[in-house]
PDB file of C-alpha atoms in Angstrom:
ATOM      1  CA  MET A   1     -26.431  -8.098 -13.336  1.00 48.00           C
ATOM      2  CA  ARG A   2     -26.224 -11.054 -11.310  1.00 46.00           C
ATOM      3  CA  LYS A   3     -23.478 -13.175  -9.772  1.00 46.00           C
ATOM      4  CA  VAL A   4     -22.907 -16.545  -8.670  1.00 44.00           C
ATOM      5  CA  LEU A   5     -22.861 -17.392  -5.319  1.00 49.00           C
ATOM      6  CA  THR A   6     -19.798 -19.619  -4.289  1.00 43.00           C
ATOM      7  CA  LEU A   7     -19.843 -21.139  -1.111  1.00 41.00           C
ATOM      8  CA  ILE A   8     -16.333 -21.555   0.590  1.00 38.00           C
ATOM      9  CA  GLY A   9     -16.059 -24.293   3.416  1.00 37.00           C
ATOM     10  CA  SER A  10     -13.181 -26.203   5.131  1.00 34.00           C
ATOM     11  CA  ALA A  11     -10.763 -28.829   3.554  1.00 34.00           C
ATOM     12  CA  ILE A  12     -13.326 -31.485   4.355  1.00 29.00           C
ATOM     13  CA  LEU A  13     -15.523 -30.020   2.105  1.00 32.00           C
ATOM     14  CA  LEU A  14     -13.091 -29.500  -0.785  1.00 33.00           C
ATOM     15  CA  SER A  15     -12.512 -33.459  -0.599  1.00 32.00           C
ATOM     16  CA  ALA A  16     -16.461 -34.099  -0.699  1.00 35.00           C
ATOM     17  CA  CYS A  17     -17.860 -31.850  -3.606  1.00 35.00           C
ATOM     18  CA  ASN A  18     -17.680 -32.827  -7.099  1.00 34.00           C
ATOM     19  CA  LEU A  19     -17.037 -30.694 -10.281  1.00 29.00           C
ATOM     20  CA  GLU A  20     -20.023 -29.928 -13.115  1.00 34.00           C
ATOM     21  CA  ASP A  21     -19.726 -27.972 -15.033  1.00 36.00           C
ATOM     22  CA  GLY A  22     -17.327 -25.593 -13.362  1.00 36.00           C
ATOM     23  CA  LYS A  23     -19.364 -25.344 -10.457  1.00 34.00           C
ATOM     24  CA  MET A  24     -18.512 -26.689  -6.649  1.00 34.00           C
ATOM     25  CA  PHE A  25     -21.254 -28.684  -5.674  1.00 33.00           C
ATOM     26  CA  ASP A  26     -21.989 -30.356  -2.887  1.00 37.00           C
ATOM     27  CA  SER A  27     -24.407 -33.639  -2.817  1.00 35.00           C
ATOM     28  CA  ALA A  28     -25.622 -33.078   0.952  1.00 36.00           C
ATOM     29  CA  TYR A  29     -27.319 -29.616  -0.151  1.00 38.00           C
ATOM     30  CA  ASP A  30     -31.028 -31.449  -0.622  1.00 38.00           C
ATOM     31  CA  PHE A  31     -30.131 -33.619   2.703  1.00 35.00           C
ATOM     32  CA  HIS A  32     -30.449 -29.632   4.158  1.00 39.00           C
ATOM     33  CA  GLY A  33     -33.064 -28.345   1.522  1.00 44.00           C
ATOM     34  CA  LEU A  34     -30.084 -25.857   0.429  1.00 44.00           C
ATOM     35  CA  PRO A  35     -30.703 -24.898  -3.274  1.00 41.00           C
ATOM     36  CA  LYS A  36     -28.797 -27.798  -5.131  1.00 33.00           C
ATOM     37  CA  ALA A  37     -26.273 -27.162  -8.162  1.00 29.00           C
ATOM     38  CA  GLU A  38     -28.350 -26.492 -11.217  1.00 27.00           C
ATOM     39  CA  SER A  39     -30.183 -23.686  -9.550  1.00 36.00           C
ATOM     40  CA  ASP A  40     -27.129 -22.380  -6.923  1.00 48.00           C
ATOM     41  CA  PRO A  41     -27.885 -19.067  -5.447  1.00 64.00           C
ATOM     42  CA  VAL A  42     -27.115 -16.258  -6.812  1.00 81.00           C
ATOM     43  CA  VAL A  43     -26.773 -12.351  -5.487  1.00 89.00           C
ATOM     44  CA  THR A  44     -28.692  -9.795  -6.771  1.00 94.00           C
ATOM     45  CA  GLU A  45     -26.160  -6.066  -7.026  1.00 95.00           C
ATOM     46  CA  ASN A  46     -27.059  -3.326  -5.425  1.00 96.00           C
ATOM     47  CA  PRO A  47     -28.882  -0.943  -8.273  1.00 95.00           C
ATOM     48  CA  LYS A  48     -28.247   1.944  -5.232  1.00 95.00           C
ATOM     49  CA  LYS A  49     -24.771   1.347  -5.268  1.00 95.00           C
ATOM     50  CA  HIS A  50     -22.215   4.614  -4.423  1.00 94.00           C
ATOM     51  CA  GLN A  51     -19.356   3.173  -2.896  1.00 95.00           C
ATOM     52  CA  LYS A  52     -17.202   4.025  -5.843  1.00 96.00           C
ATOM     53  CA  TYR A  53     -13.506   3.778  -6.491  1.00 97.00           C
ATOM     54  CA  GLU A  54     -11.264   4.416  -9.101  1.00 97.00           C
ATOM     55  CA  LEU A  55      -7.949   2.155  -9.188  1.00 97.00           C
ATOM     56  CA  THR A  56      -4.618   2.663 -11.534  1.00 98.00           C
ATOM     57  CA  VAL A  57      -1.985   0.239 -11.381  1.00 97.00           C
ATOM     58  CA  THR A  58       1.376   1.637 -12.127  1.00 98.00           C
ATOM     59  CA  PHE A  59       4.599  -1.490 -12.243  1.00 97.00           C
ATOM     60  CA  LYS A  60       7.742  -0.317 -11.896  1.00 97.00           C
ATOM     61  CA  ASN A  61      11.530  -1.640 -13.055  1.00 97.00           C
ATOM     62  CA  ALA A  62       9.213  -4.798 -14.549  1.00 97.00           C
ATOM     63  CA  PRO A  63      10.800  -7.361 -16.052  1.00 96.00           C
ATOM     64  CA  GLY A  64       8.663  -7.323 -18.770  1.00 96.00           C
ATOM     65  CA  LYS A  65       4.904  -6.555 -19.951  1.00 95.00           C
ATOM     66  CA  PHE A  66       1.562  -8.165 -18.073  1.00 95.00           C
ATOM     67  CA  GLU A  67      -1.041  -9.599 -20.412  1.00 93.00           C
ATOM     68  CA  ILE A  68      -3.360 -10.895 -17.776  1.00 94.00           C
ATOM     69  CA  SER A  69      -5.178  -8.609 -15.789  1.00 95.00           C
ATOM     70  CA  ARG A  70      -7.608  -9.750 -12.765  1.00 95.00           C
ATOM     71  CA  LEU A  71      -9.923  -7.708 -10.291  1.00 97.00           C
ATOM     72  CA  VAL A  72     -12.069  -9.591  -7.887  1.00 96.00           C
ATOM     73  CA  GLU A  73     -14.208  -7.512  -5.194  1.00 96.00           C
ATOM     74  CA  ASN A  74     -14.432  -9.884  -1.905  1.00 95.00           C
ATOM     75  CA  TYR A  75     -17.495  -9.753   0.343  1.00 95.00           C
ATOM     76  CA  ASP A  76     -19.013 -12.413   2.622  1.00 92.00           C
ATOM     77  CA  ALA A  77     -21.883 -12.389   5.501  1.00 92.00           C
ATOM     78  CA  LYS A  78     -21.138 -13.605   8.059  1.00 90.00           C
ATOM     79  CA  ASN A  79     -24.765 -14.040   9.451  1.00 89.00           C
ATOM     80  CA  CYS A  80     -25.543 -15.853   7.513  1.00 85.00           C
ATOM     81  CA  MET A  81     -23.786 -19.677   8.051  1.00 75.00           C
ATOM     82  CA  ILE A  82     -24.737 -22.753   5.837  1.00 68.00           C
ATOM     83  CA  THR A  83     -24.557 -25.601   7.035  1.00 63.00           C
ATOM     84  CA  THR A  84     -23.240 -26.875   3.435  1.00 63.00           C
ATOM     85  CA  ASN A  85     -21.925 -31.307   4.810  1.00 62.00           C
ATOM     86  CA  ARG A  86     -24.089 -32.074   7.819  1.00 60.00           C
ATOM     87  CA  ALA A  87     -21.743 -35.291   8.019  1.00 65.00           C
ATOM     88  CA  ALA A  88     -18.973 -33.839   7.657  1.00 64.00           C
ATOM     89  CA  GLY A  89     -19.923 -30.705  10.315  1.00 61.00           C
ATOM     90  CA  ALA A  90     -18.636 -28.637   7.101  1.00 68.00           C
ATOM     91  CA  THR A  91     -19.965 -24.635   7.228  1.00 68.00           C
ATOM     92  CA  ALA A  92     -19.260 -21.428   5.602  1.00 75.00           C
ATOM     93  CA  TYR A  93     -20.113 -18.229   5.501  1.00 80.00           C
ATOM     94  CA  ALA A  94     -21.637 -16.846   2.301  1.00 85.00           C
ATOM     95  CA  VAL A  95     -19.506 -15.312   0.087  1.00 87.00           C
ATOM     96  CA  TYR A  96     -19.395 -13.470  -3.211  1.00 90.00           C
ATOM     97  CA  GLN A  97     -16.694 -12.318  -5.124  1.00 93.00           C
ATOM     98  CA  PRO A  98     -17.477 -10.939  -9.014  1.00 95.00           C
ATOM     99  CA  GLU A  99     -14.566 -10.758 -10.908  1.00 95.00           C
ATOM    100  CA  PHE A 100     -13.578  -7.709 -13.515  1.00 95.00           C
ATOM    101  CA  THR A 101     -10.887  -7.689 -16.122  1.00 95.00           C
ATOM    102  CA  LEU A 102      -8.349  -3.772 -15.575  1.00 96.00           C
ATOM    103  CA  LYS A 103      -8.254  -1.686 -18.566  1.00 96.00           C
ATOM    104  CA  LYS A 104      -4.605  -2.249 -19.869  1.00 95.00           C
ATOM    105  CA  ILE A 105      -3.361   1.747 -20.516  1.00 96.00           C
ATOM    106  CA  SER A 106       0.138   1.044 -21.708  1.00 95.00           C
ATOM    107  CA  ASP A 107       2.736  -1.659 -20.908  1.00 92.00           C
ATOM    108  CA  THR A 108       2.973  -0.354 -17.061  1.00 95.00           C
ATOM    109  CA  VAL A 109       0.052   1.124 -16.610  1.00 97.00           C
ATOM    110  CA  TYR A 110      -3.630  -0.309 -15.468  1.00 97.00           C
ATOM    111  CA  LYS A 111      -6.539   1.157 -14.536  1.00 97.00           C
ATOM    112  CA  GLY A 112     -10.144   0.178 -13.535  1.00 96.00           C
ATOM    113  CA  GLU A 113     -12.806   1.119 -10.513  1.00 96.00           C
ATOM    114  CA  PHE A 114     -13.931  -1.049  -8.202  1.00 96.00           C
ATOM    115  CA  TYR A 115     -17.210  -0.746  -5.074  1.00 96.00           C
ATOM    116  CA  THR A 116     -17.665  -1.674  -2.098  1.00 96.00           C
ATOM    117  CA  ASP A 117     -21.423  -1.990  -1.890  1.00 97.00           C
ATOM    118  CA  ARG A 118     -21.911  -3.974  -5.055  1.00 96.00           C
ATOM    119  CA  PRO A 119     -24.391  -6.715  -3.429  1.00 96.00           C
ATOM    120  CA  LEU A 120     -27.027  -6.117  -2.202  1.00 97.00           C
ATOM    121  CA  ASN A 121     -29.133  -7.314   1.005  1.00 96.00           C
ATOM    122  CA  GLU A 122     -31.240  -8.857   0.266  1.00 94.00           C
ATOM    123  CA  ASP A 123     -32.581 -13.118   1.703  1.00 90.00           C
ATOM    124  CA  TYR A 124     -30.953 -15.426  -0.031  1.00 84.00           C
ATOM    125  CA  PHE A 125     -30.955 -18.472   1.770  1.00 80.00           C
ATOM    126  CA  GLY A 126     -34.450 -18.363   3.962  1.00 80.00           C
ATOM    127  CA  GLN A 127     -32.403 -17.427   6.972  1.00 79.00           C
ATOM    128  CA  GLY A 128     -33.344 -13.904   6.987  1.00 87.00           C
ATOM    129  CA  VAL A 129     -31.977 -10.860   5.188  1.00 94.00           C
ATOM    130  CA  CYS A 130     -27.678 -11.269   4.379  1.00 92.00           C
ATOM    131  CA  LEU A 131     -25.552  -8.361   5.494  1.00 95.00           C
ATOM    132  CA  TRP A 132     -22.334  -8.059   2.499  1.00 95.00           C
ATOM    133  CA  GLU A 133     -19.137  -6.325   3.969  1.00 96.00           C
ATOM    134  CA  ASN A 134     -16.490  -6.012   1.875  1.00 96.00           C
ATOM    135  CA  ILE A 135     -13.195  -7.769   3.334  1.00 95.00           C
ATOM    136  CA  GLY A 136     -11.319  -6.715   0.951  1.00 95.00           C
ATOM    137  CA  ILE A 137     -10.339  -5.479  -2.892  1.00 97.00           C
ATOM    138  CA  SER A 138      -7.329  -8.968  -4.579  1.00 96.00           C
ATOM    139  CA  LEU A 139      -5.631  -8.230  -7.579  1.00 96.00           C
ATOM    140  CA  GLY A 140      -3.440 -10.539  -9.803  1.00 96.00           C
ATOM    141  CA  PHE A 141      -0.889 -10.039 -12.986  1.00 97.00           C
ATOM    142  CA  LYS A 142       0.706 -12.477 -15.026  1.00 97.00           C
ATOM    143  CA  ALA A 143       3.050 -11.805 -17.916  1.00 97.00           C
ATOM    144  CA  ASP A 144       0.764 -14.450 -20.244  1.00 96.00           C
ATOM    145  CA  ASN A 145      -1.895 -17.431 -20.546  1.00 94.00           C
ATOM    146  CA  ASN A 146       0.840 -20.744 -19.714  1.00 95.00           C
ATOM    147  CA  LYS A 147      -0.544 -21.861 -16.484  1.00 94.00           C
ATOM    148  CA  LYS A 148       3.108 -22.306 -15.189  1.00 95.00           C
ATOM    149  CA  SER A 149       3.922 -17.870 -15.554  1.00 96.00           C
ATOM    150  CA  THR A 150       3.785 -16.495 -12.194  1.00 97.00           C
ATOM    151  CA  TYR A 151       1.085 -14.947 -10.652  1.00 96.00           C
ATOM    152  CA  PHE A 152       1.768 -11.597  -8.751  1.00 97.00           C
ATOM    153  CA  SER A 153      -0.820 -10.759  -7.113  1.00 96.00           C
ATOM    154  CA  ALA A 154      -1.259  -7.546  -4.362  1.00 95.00           C
ATOM    155  CA  ASN A 155      -4.282  -6.491  -1.872  1.00 94.00           C
ATOM    156  CA  ILE A 156      -6.067  -3.702  -0.844  1.00 96.00           C
ATOM    157  CA  ASP A 157      -7.138  -3.719   2.769  1.00 93.00           C
ATOM    158  CA  ASP A 158     -10.708  -2.383   4.089  1.00 92.00           C
ATOM    159  CA  THR A 159      -9.028   0.515   5.879  1.00 93.00           C
ATOM    160  CA  VAL A 160      -7.920   1.722   3.029  1.00 94.00           C
ATOM    161  CA  TRP A 161     -11.193   3.103   1.295  1.00 88.00           C
ATOM    162  CA  LYS A 162     -12.818   3.213   5.006  1.00 88.00           C
ATOM    163  CA  ASN A 163     -10.222   6.231   5.493  1.00 92.00           C
ATOM    164  CA  LEU A 164     -10.840   8.110   2.168  1.00 93.00           C
ATOM    165  CA  THR A 165     -14.466   8.880   3.251  1.00 89.00           C
ATOM    166  CA  LYS A 166     -14.445  12.175   1.442  1.00 93.00           C
ATOM    167  CA  LYS A 167     -14.811  11.937  -3.173  1.00 93.00           C
ATOM    168  CA  GLY A 168     -11.040  12.635  -4.576  1.00 95.00           C
ATOM    169  CA  ALA A 169      -9.432  11.531  -1.113  1.00 96.00           C
ATOM    170  CA  THR A 170      -7.036   9.231  -2.608  1.00 97.00           C
ATOM    171  CA  ALA A 171      -4.585   6.344  -0.766  1.00 97.00           C
ATOM    172  CA  LYS A 172      -1.562   4.820  -2.511  1.00 97.00           C
ATOM    173  CA  LEU A 173      -0.147   1.396  -1.409  1.00 97.00           C
ATOM    174  CA  VAL A 174       3.511  -0.025  -3.274  1.00 97.00           C
ATOM    175  CA  TYR A 175       3.792  -4.708  -3.151  1.00 97.00           C
ATOM    176  CA  TYR A 176       7.233  -5.497  -3.953  1.00 98.00           C
ATOM    177  CA  HIS A 177       8.364  -8.976  -6.452  1.00 97.00           C
ATOM    178  CA  ARG A 178      11.193 -10.721  -7.355  1.00 96.00           C
ATOM    179  CA  LYS A 179      12.409  -9.948 -11.034  1.00 96.00           C
ATOM    180  CA  ALA A 180      13.572 -13.748 -11.025  1.00 95.00           C
ATOM    181  CA  ASP A 181       9.864 -14.621 -10.840  1.00 96.00           C
ATOM    182  CA  TYR A 182       8.561 -13.193 -13.622  1.00 97.00           C
ATOM    183  CA  PRO A 183       7.422 -14.916 -16.383  1.00 97.00           C
ATOM    184  CA  ILE A 184       7.832 -18.720 -14.203  1.00 96.00           C
ATOM    185  CA  ALA A 185       9.316 -19.084 -11.028  1.00 95.00           C
ATOM    186  CA  THR A 186      11.682 -22.621 -12.564  1.00 91.00           C
ATOM    187  CA  TRP A 187      12.738 -22.812  -8.886  1.00 91.00           C
ATOM    188  CA  PHE A 188       8.883 -23.016  -7.895  1.00 91.00           C
ATOM    189  CA  ASP A 189       7.974 -26.467 -10.057  1.00 87.00           C
ATOM    190  CA  SER A 190       4.375 -26.654 -10.210  1.00 89.00           C
ATOM    191  CA  GLU A 191       1.628 -26.922 -12.958  1.00 90.00           C
ATOM    192  CA  THR A 192      -0.373 -23.415 -11.578  1.00 91.00           C
ATOM    193  CA  GLY A 193       2.387 -21.275 -11.234  1.00 92.00           C
ATOM    194  CA  LEU A 194       4.197 -19.627  -8.387  1.00 95.00           C
ATOM    195  CA  PRO A 195       1.438 -17.736  -6.598  1.00 95.00           C
ATOM    196  CA  ALA A 196       3.944 -14.116  -5.550  1.00 96.00           C
ATOM    197  CA  ALA A 197       2.312 -12.042  -3.055  1.00 94.00           C
ATOM    198  CA  GLY A 198       4.814  -9.255  -2.606  1.00 93.00           C
ATOM    199  CA  ILE A 199       5.966  -7.046   0.438  1.00 95.00           C
ATOM    200  CA  THR A 200       5.699  -3.653   1.060  1.00 95.00           C
ATOM    201  CA  ALA A 201       9.135  -1.586   1.513  1.00 95.00           C
ATOM    202  CA  GLU A 202       8.445  -2.498   5.165  1.00 95.00           C
ATOM    203  CA  GLN A 203       8.221  -5.708   5.196  1.00 95.00           C
ATOM    204  CA  ALA A 204      11.084  -6.402   2.991  1.00 94.00           C
ATOM    205  CA  GLN A 205      13.201  -3.284   6.272  1.00 93.00           C
ATOM    206  CA  GLN A 206      11.774  -6.262   8.805  1.00 95.00           C
ATOM    207  CA  ARG A 207      13.079  -9.404   6.792  1.00 93.00           C
ATOM    208  CA  ASN A 208      16.187  -7.569   6.004  1.00 92.00           C
ATOM    209  CA  ILE A 209      15.229  -7.784   2.325  1.00 91.00           C
ATOM    210  CA  ASP A 210      17.282  -6.246  -0.400  1.00 93.00           C
ATOM    211  CA  LEU A 211      14.513  -4.535  -2.430  1.00 95.00           C
ATOM    212  CA  LYS A 212      17.881  -3.821  -5.447  1.00 94.00           C
ATOM    213  CA  ASP A 213      16.631  -7.384  -7.493  1.00 94.00           C
ATOM    214  CA  THR A 214      12.831  -6.578  -7.232  1.00 97.00           C
ATOM    215  CA  PHE A 215      10.301  -4.301  -9.319  1.00 98.00           C
ATOM    216  CA  SER A 216       7.428  -2.610  -8.002  1.00 97.00           C
ATOM    217  CA  ILE A 217       3.196  -2.524  -7.928  1.00 97.00           C
ATOM    218  CA  GLU A 218       1.872   0.976  -7.542  1.00 98.00           C
ATOM    219  CA  LEU A 219      -1.556   0.979  -6.669  1.00 98.00           C
ATOM    220  CA  GLU A 220      -3.048   4.420  -5.935  1.00 98.00           C
ATOM    221  CA  ILE A 221      -6.932   4.342  -4.710  1.00 97.00           C
ATOM    222  CA  ARG A 222      -9.353   7.836  -5.816  1.00 97.00           C
ATOM    223  CA  ARG A 223     -12.404   7.854  -4.196  1.00 97.00           C
ATOM    224  CA  ILE A 224     -15.493   8.834  -6.955  1.00 94.00           C
TER     225      ILE A 224
END
């Protein structure tokens, strides 16, 4: 399986980019001898990946159902720094973000799997072998496909699975979200909806936030 490689740069880069067929590209690529938009570099999936985890997501006290789910494995290769626009001085790490949909088990439970060694270390840019590192897993849920619906997110930091060294080892994370933000945060005037990151119980205590009007997203990660 091959995935399109995404290059993320600075705000200056974004203003200099064009949108073609849903891909971001910069006319400066030719100037630097970098790939053209129509031949964007692709990342080869590691055929011998073995760092696999099972993820169970459970909603508790949620005000309604969630129909849209999204899981993203986030990788970067810090040894592959690419100049995307010489005039603007914009550079970027090579970033690989394969996206998946979680399986809906019930109105309150989703399940899925992720790897932390999916991309293959290869020379993608003629600059030497890119050494990929998973820097986190991102999750997102929405009540429906309405653009204004709140995007409830949760993240798994790489320190979590680095502690799960043995098969069968588990870890649990809990994030809290405001019920008032479901399905649409009416106080947030945006066509694209509120991005709600959620907070932990410890963060709520530090900020003197009462959790009585919240629902939780519980993540259980198991090494398999």
